[in-house]
Coordinates of C-alpha atoms in Angstrom, one line a residue:
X1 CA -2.4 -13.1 25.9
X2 CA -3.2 -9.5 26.6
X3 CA -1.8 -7.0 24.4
X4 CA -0.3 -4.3 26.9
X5 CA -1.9 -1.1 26.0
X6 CA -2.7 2.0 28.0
X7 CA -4.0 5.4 27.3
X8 CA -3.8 8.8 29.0
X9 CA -6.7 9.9 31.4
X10 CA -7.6 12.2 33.7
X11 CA -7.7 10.9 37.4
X12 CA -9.3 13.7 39.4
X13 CA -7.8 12.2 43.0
X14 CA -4.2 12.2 41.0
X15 CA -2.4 15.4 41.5
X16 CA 0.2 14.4 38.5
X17 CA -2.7 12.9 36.2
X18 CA -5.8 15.7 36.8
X19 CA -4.6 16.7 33.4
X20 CA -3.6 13.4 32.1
X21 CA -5.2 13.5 28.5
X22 CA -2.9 17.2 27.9
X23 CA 0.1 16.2 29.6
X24 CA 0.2 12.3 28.5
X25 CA 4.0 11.4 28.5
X26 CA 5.5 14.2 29.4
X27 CA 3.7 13.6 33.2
X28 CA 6.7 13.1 35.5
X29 CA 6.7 9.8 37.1
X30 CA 10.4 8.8 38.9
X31 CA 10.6 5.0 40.3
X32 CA 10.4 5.7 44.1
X33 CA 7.1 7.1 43.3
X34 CA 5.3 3.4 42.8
X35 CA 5.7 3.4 46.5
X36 CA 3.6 6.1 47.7
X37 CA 0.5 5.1 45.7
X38 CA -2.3 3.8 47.6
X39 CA -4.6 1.5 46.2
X40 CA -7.3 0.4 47.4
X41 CA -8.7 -2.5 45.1
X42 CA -12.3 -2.6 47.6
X43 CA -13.1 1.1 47.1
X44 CA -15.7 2.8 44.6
X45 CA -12.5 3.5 43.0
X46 CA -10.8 0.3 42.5
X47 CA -10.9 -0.6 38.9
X48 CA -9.7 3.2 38.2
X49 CA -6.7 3.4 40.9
X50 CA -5.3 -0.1 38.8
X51 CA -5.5 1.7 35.9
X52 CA -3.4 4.8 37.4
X53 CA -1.1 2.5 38.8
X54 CA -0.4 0.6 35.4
X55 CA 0.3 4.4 34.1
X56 CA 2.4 5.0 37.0
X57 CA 4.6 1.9 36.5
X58 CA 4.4 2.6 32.7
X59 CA 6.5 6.5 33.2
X60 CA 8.2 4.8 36.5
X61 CA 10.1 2.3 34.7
X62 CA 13.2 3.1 33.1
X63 CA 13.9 1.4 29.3
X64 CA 16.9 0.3 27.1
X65 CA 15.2 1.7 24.1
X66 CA 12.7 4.4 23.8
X67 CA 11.1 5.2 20.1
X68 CA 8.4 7.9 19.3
X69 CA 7.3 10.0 16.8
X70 CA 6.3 13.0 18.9
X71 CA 3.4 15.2 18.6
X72 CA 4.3 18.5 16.5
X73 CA 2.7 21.6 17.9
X74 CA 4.2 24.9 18.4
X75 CA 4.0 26.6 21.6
X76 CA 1.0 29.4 20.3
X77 CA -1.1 25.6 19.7
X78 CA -0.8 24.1 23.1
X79 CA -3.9 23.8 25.1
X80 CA -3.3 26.2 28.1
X81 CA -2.6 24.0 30.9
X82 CA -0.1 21.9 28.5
X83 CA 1.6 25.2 27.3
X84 CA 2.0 25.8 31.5
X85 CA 3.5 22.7 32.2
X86 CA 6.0 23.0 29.1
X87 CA 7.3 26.2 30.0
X88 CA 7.9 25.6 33.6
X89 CA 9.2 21.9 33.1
X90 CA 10.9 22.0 30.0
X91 CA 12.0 26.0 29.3
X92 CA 15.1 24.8 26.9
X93 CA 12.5 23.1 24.6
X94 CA 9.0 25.2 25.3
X95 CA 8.8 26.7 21.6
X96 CA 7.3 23.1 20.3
X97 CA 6.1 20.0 22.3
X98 CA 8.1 17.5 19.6
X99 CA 11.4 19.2 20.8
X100 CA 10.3 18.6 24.8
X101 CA 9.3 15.1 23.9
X102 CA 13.3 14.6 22.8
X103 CA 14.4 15.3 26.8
X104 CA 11.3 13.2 27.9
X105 CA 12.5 10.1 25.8
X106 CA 16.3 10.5 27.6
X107 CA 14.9 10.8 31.0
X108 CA 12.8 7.7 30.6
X109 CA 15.8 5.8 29.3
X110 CA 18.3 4.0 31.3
X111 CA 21.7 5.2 31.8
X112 CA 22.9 3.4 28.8
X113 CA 19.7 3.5 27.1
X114 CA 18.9 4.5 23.4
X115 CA 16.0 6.8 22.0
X116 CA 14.8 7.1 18.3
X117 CA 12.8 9.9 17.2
X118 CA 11.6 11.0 13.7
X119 CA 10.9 15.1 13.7
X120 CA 11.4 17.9 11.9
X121 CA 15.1 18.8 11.4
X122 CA 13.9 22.6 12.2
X123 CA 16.0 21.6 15.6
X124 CA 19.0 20.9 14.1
X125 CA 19.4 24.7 13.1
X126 CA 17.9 27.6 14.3
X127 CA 18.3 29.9 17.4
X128 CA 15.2 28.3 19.0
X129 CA 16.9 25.3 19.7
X130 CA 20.1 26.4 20.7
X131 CA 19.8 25.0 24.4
X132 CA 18.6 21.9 23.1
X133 CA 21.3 21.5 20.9
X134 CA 23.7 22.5 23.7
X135 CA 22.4 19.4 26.2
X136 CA 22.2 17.3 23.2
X137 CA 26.4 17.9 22.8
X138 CA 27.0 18.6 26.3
X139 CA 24.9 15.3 27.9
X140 CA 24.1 13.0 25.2
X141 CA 25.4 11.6 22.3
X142 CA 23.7 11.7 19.2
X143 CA 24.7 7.9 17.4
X144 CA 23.5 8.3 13.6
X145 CA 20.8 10.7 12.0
X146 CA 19.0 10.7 8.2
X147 CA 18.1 14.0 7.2
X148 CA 15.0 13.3 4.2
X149 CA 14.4 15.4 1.7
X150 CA 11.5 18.1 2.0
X151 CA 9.5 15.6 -0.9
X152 CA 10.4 12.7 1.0
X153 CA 7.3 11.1 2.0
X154 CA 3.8 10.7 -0.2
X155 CA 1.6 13.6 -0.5
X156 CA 3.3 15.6 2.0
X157 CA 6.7 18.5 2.2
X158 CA 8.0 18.0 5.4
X159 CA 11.3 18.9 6.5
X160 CA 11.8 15.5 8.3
X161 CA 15.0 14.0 10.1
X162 CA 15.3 10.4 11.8
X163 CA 17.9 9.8 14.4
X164 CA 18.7 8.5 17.3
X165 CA 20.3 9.4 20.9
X166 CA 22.3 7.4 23.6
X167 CA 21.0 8.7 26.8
X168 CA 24.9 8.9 27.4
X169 CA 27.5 10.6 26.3
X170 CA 30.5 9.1 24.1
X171 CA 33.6 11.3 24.1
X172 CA 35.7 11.1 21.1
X173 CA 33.6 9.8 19.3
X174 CA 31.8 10.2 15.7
X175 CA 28.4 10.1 15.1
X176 CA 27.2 8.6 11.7
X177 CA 24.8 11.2 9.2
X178 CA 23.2 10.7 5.9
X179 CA 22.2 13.3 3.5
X180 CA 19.6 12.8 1.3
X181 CA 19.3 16.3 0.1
X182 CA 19.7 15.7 -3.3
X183 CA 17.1 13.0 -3.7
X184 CA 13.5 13.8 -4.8
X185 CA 10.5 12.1 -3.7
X186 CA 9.9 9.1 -1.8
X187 CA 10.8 6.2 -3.9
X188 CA 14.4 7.5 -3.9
X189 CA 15.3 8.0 0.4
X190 CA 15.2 4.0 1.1
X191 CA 17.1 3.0 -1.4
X192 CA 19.7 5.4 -1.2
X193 CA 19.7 4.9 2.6
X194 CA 21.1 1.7 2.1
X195 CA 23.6 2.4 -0.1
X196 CA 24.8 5.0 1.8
X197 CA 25.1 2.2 4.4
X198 CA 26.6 0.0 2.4
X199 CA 29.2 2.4 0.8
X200 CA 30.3 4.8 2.8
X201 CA 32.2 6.1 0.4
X202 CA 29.4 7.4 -2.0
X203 CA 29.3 11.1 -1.1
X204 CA 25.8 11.7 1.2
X205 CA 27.3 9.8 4.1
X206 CA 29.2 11.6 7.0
X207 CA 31.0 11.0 9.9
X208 CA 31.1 14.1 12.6
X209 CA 32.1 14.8 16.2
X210 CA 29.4 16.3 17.9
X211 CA 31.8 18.4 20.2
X212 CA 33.2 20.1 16.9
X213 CA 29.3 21.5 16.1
X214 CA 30.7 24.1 19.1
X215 CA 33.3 25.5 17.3
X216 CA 30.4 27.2 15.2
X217 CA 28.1 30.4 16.9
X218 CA 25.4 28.2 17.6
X219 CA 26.0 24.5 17.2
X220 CA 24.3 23.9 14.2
X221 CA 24.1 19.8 14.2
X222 CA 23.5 20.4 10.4
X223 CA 27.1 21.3 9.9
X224 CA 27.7 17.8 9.9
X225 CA 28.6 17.5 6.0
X226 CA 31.1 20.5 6.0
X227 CA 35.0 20.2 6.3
X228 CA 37.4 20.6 8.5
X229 CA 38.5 24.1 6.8
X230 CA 35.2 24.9 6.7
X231 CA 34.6 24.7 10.2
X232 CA 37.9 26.8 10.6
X233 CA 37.0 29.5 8.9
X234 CA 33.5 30.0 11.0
X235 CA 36.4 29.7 14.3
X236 CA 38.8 32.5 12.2
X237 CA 36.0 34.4 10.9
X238 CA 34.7 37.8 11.6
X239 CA 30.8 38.1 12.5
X240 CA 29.3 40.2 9.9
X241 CA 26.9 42.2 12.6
X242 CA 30.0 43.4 14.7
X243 CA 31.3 45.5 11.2
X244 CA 28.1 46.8 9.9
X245 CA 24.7 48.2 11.1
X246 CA 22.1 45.3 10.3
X247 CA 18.3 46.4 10.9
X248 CA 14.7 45.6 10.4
X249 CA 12.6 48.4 9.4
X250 CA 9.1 49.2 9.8
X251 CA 5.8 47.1 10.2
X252 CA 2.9 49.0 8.8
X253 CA 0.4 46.8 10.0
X254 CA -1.9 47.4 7.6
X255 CA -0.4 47.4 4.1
X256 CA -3.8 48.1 2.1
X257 CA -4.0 51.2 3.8
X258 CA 0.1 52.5 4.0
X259 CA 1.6 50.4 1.2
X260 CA 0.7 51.4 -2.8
X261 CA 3.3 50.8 -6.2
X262 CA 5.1 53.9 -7.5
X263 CA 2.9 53.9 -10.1
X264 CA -0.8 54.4 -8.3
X265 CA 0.4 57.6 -6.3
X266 CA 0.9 61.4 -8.1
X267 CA 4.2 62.0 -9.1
X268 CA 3.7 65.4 -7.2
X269 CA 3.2 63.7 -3.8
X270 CA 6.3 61.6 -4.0
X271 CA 9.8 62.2 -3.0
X272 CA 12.6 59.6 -4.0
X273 CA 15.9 61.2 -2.9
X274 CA 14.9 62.1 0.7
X275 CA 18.6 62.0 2.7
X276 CA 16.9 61.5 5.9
X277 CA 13.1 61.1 7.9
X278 CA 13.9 65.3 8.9
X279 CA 14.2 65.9 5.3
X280 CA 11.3 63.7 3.9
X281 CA 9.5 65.9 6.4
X282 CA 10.2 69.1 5.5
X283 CA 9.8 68.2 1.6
X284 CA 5.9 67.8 3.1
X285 CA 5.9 65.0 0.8
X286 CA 3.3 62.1 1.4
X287 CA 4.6 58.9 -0.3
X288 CA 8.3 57.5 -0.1
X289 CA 10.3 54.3 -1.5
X290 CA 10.3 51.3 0.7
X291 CA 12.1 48.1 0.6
X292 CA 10.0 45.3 1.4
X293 CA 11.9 42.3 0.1
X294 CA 10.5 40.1 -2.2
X295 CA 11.9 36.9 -4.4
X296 CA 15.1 36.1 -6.1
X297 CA 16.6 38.9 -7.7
X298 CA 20.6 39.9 -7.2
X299 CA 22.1 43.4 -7.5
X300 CA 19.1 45.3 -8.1
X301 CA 15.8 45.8 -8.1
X302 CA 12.2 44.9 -6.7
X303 CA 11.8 48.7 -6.1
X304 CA 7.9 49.1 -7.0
X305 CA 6.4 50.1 -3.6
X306 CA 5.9 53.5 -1.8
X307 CA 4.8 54.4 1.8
X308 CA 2.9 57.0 2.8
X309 CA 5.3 58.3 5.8
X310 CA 4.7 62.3 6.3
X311 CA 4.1 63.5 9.4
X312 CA 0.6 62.4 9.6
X313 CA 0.8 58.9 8.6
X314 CA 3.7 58.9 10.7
X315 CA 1.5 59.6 14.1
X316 CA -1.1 57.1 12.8
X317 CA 1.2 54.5 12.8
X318 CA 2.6 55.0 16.0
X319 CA -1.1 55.6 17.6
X320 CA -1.9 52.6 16.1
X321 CA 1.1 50.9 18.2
X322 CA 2.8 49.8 14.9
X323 CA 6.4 49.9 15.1
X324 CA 8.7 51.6 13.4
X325 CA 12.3 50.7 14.9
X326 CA 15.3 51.9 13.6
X327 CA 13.7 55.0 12.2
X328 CA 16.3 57.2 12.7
X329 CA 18.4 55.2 10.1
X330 CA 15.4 55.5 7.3
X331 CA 16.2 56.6 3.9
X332 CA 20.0 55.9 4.3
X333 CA 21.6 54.1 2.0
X334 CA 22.3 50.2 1.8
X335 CA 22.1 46.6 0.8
X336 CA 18.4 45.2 1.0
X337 CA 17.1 41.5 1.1
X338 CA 14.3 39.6 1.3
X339 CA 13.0 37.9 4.7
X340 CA 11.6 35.2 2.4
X341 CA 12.2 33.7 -0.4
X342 CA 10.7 30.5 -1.8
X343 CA 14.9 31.0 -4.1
X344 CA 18.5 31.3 -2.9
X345 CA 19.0 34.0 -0.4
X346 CA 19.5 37.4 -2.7
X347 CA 20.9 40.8 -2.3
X348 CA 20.4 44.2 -4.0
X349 CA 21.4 48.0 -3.8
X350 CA 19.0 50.4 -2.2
X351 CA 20.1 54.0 -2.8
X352 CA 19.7 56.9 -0.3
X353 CA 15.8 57.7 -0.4
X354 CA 14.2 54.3 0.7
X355 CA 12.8 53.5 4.2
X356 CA 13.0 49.5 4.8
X357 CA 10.6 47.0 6.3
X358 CA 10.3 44.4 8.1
X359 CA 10.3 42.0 5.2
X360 CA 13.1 44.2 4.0
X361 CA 16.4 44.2 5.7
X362 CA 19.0 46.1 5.4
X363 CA 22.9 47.0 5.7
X364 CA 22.9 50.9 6.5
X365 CA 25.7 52.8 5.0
X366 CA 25.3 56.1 6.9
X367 CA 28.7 57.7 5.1
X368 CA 29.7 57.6 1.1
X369 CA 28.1 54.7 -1.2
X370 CA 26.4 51.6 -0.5
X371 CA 30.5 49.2 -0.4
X372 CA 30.1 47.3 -3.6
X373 CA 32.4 44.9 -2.4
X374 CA 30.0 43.7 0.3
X375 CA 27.3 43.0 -2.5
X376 CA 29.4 41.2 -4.3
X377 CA 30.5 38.5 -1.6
X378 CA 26.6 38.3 0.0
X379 CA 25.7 37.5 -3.6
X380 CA 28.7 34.7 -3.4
X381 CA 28.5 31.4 -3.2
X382 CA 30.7 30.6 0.1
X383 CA 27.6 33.2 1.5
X384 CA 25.3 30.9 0.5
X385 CA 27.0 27.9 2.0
X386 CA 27.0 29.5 5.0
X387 CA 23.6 30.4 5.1
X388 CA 23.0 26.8 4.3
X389 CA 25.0 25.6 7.3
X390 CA 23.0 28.2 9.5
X391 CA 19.1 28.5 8.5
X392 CA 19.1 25.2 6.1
X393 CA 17.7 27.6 3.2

């Protein structure tokens, strides 16, 4: 017996396969196709035309159960024709092929059909993925998923999920999740796999209606392991951005030459209390606070850098084509963060003086004090398990 195994190549008489080794898979093939391929078995060609037609019967077919563990590569990785063909054929999905390969799997399954995937779980929250989380709910049905833990497999930190799809959806019903979070390392996921399985009951296994993942901005599938009342209050709830002016500051692009600590510059060219960019201006002033985020640290804090921002650093930066958005908002007071943090997510005062980054958020209070109140509750813990729900931190 023959084992039945076939590899992508490039057929240069095939329009579909004259990038064959790129594309693999994700080549288009419907079942109606078979019929307009001419072989000719007498030809030069012979031997090569049977080998396109097994490929073309391989993507014509349609399957009960389709299983992959799909390539991983970001949309700024693709090889140039496969980046094309992504972006034109699968738009929803174009920011990484393993996220594509999740549609591919569906549409070569039959109606009823079943597809298994192991990816990262990156799809299961952010914005990227919102139209692929939308089909998923709106089409599909997603039947039971394992989220691992980050340590979960030898020699490697992966943010990993296994789950699989019905090609069809199931109203009313529940998908089945397990949580393994709170598991290190690999000898521990198996094990506690099965008893999840086995006991329902034992606190990392969840039961979720995909439809209710709506109710939330976004449709975060990793909401599966909140509540009901936690679900209401993201439905009740007031979005944060609507009551308060949330910006990112500037990108020097070139911090060796902008960027220095308080304590490398002359006191006498340094101005901390500036009330506004027209102010730091006329103070002509060279070096000014900046926020630029950093790691864990509540309330206060992390206030060590300076950038040179007078008039003529100013018109470098903008000659260089850096940006510098929100400037008009510079030096007002605020609540600062960090863009990333290897800690919980973290939030501290920032007093009138400081221009923000990037890397350095912040909440812009343009009348009275910085609103205490607000530090407090991002500093909360409910924040935190919000943040958790939304960006998996």
């Amino acid at each position: 017996m023959q084992p039945n195994i076939s590899y992508y190549q490039d057929f240069e008489f095939d329009n579909r396969f004259k990038n064959g080794t790129a594309l693999g898979s994700l080549i288009k093939i419907e079942p109606s196709d078979l019929n307009d391929l001419e072989i000719d078995e007498n030809s030069l060609f012979g031997e090569r035309q049977q080998e396109l037609k097994k490929l073309y019967q391989l993507l014509g077919q349609r399957y009960d159960v389709v299983v992959t563990n799909p390539p991983y590569i970001s949309s700024s990785r693709m090889e140039g024709t496969l980046k094309q063909y992504v972006e034109a054929t699968y738009p929803e999905t174009k920011s990484d092929l393993f996220a594509s390969f999740i549609l591919r799997c569906l549409e070569l399954c039959n109606e009823d059909g079943l597809t298994g995937y192991m990816t990262p779980f990156v799809w299961m929250f952010i914005s990227s993925y919102d139209k692929l989380r939308e089909i998923i709910i709106d089409k599909h049905f997603l039947n039971n998923l394992i989220q691992l833990e980050y340590s979960g497999f030898d020699g490697a930190t992966v943010p990993i999920c296994t789950f699989t799809l019905r090609n069809k959806k199931i109203p009313n019903a529940n998908g089945q999740y397990i949580r393994l979070s709170d598991f290190i390392g690999p000898k521990s996921q198996a094990p506690k796999t099965i008893e999840a399985i086995n006991n329902p009951k034992c606190g990392w296994f969840y039961s979720a209606n995909q439809d209710d993942f709506k109710k939330i901005t976004g449709s975060p599938f990793g909401s599966y392991w909140i509540s009901n009342n936690a679900i209401e209050a993201f439905i009740k709830g007031e979005d944060f951005g609507d009551k308060y002016i949330i910006r990112q500051g500037i990108a020097s692009g070139d911090n060796g030459r902008f960027i220095r600590n308080w304590n490398e510059i002359a006191f006498q060219d340094s101005n901390f209390n500036c009330p506004n960019r027209e102010d730091a201006w006329k103070s002509l002033k060279k070096w000014f606070p900046i926020d630029k985020g950093g790691g864990f640290v509540k309330w206060y804090g992390l206030k060590h850098s300076v950038i040179s921002f007078d008039t003529k650093s100013y018109k470098i930066l903008k000659t260089m084509g850096n940006r510098c958005p929100s400037e008009s908002l510079y030096f007002y007071n605020g609540l600062t963060w960090g863009k990333i943090t290897s800690g919980d997510f973290s939030v501290r005062l920032s007093e009138t003086g400081s221009i923000f980054s990037d890397a350095g958020m912040k909440i812009i209070f343009q009348n009275g004090r910085p609103n205490l109140t607000i530090l407090g509750f991002l500093n909360s813990k409910p924040v935190l398990f919000i943040l958790v729900v939304f960006l998996k931190l």
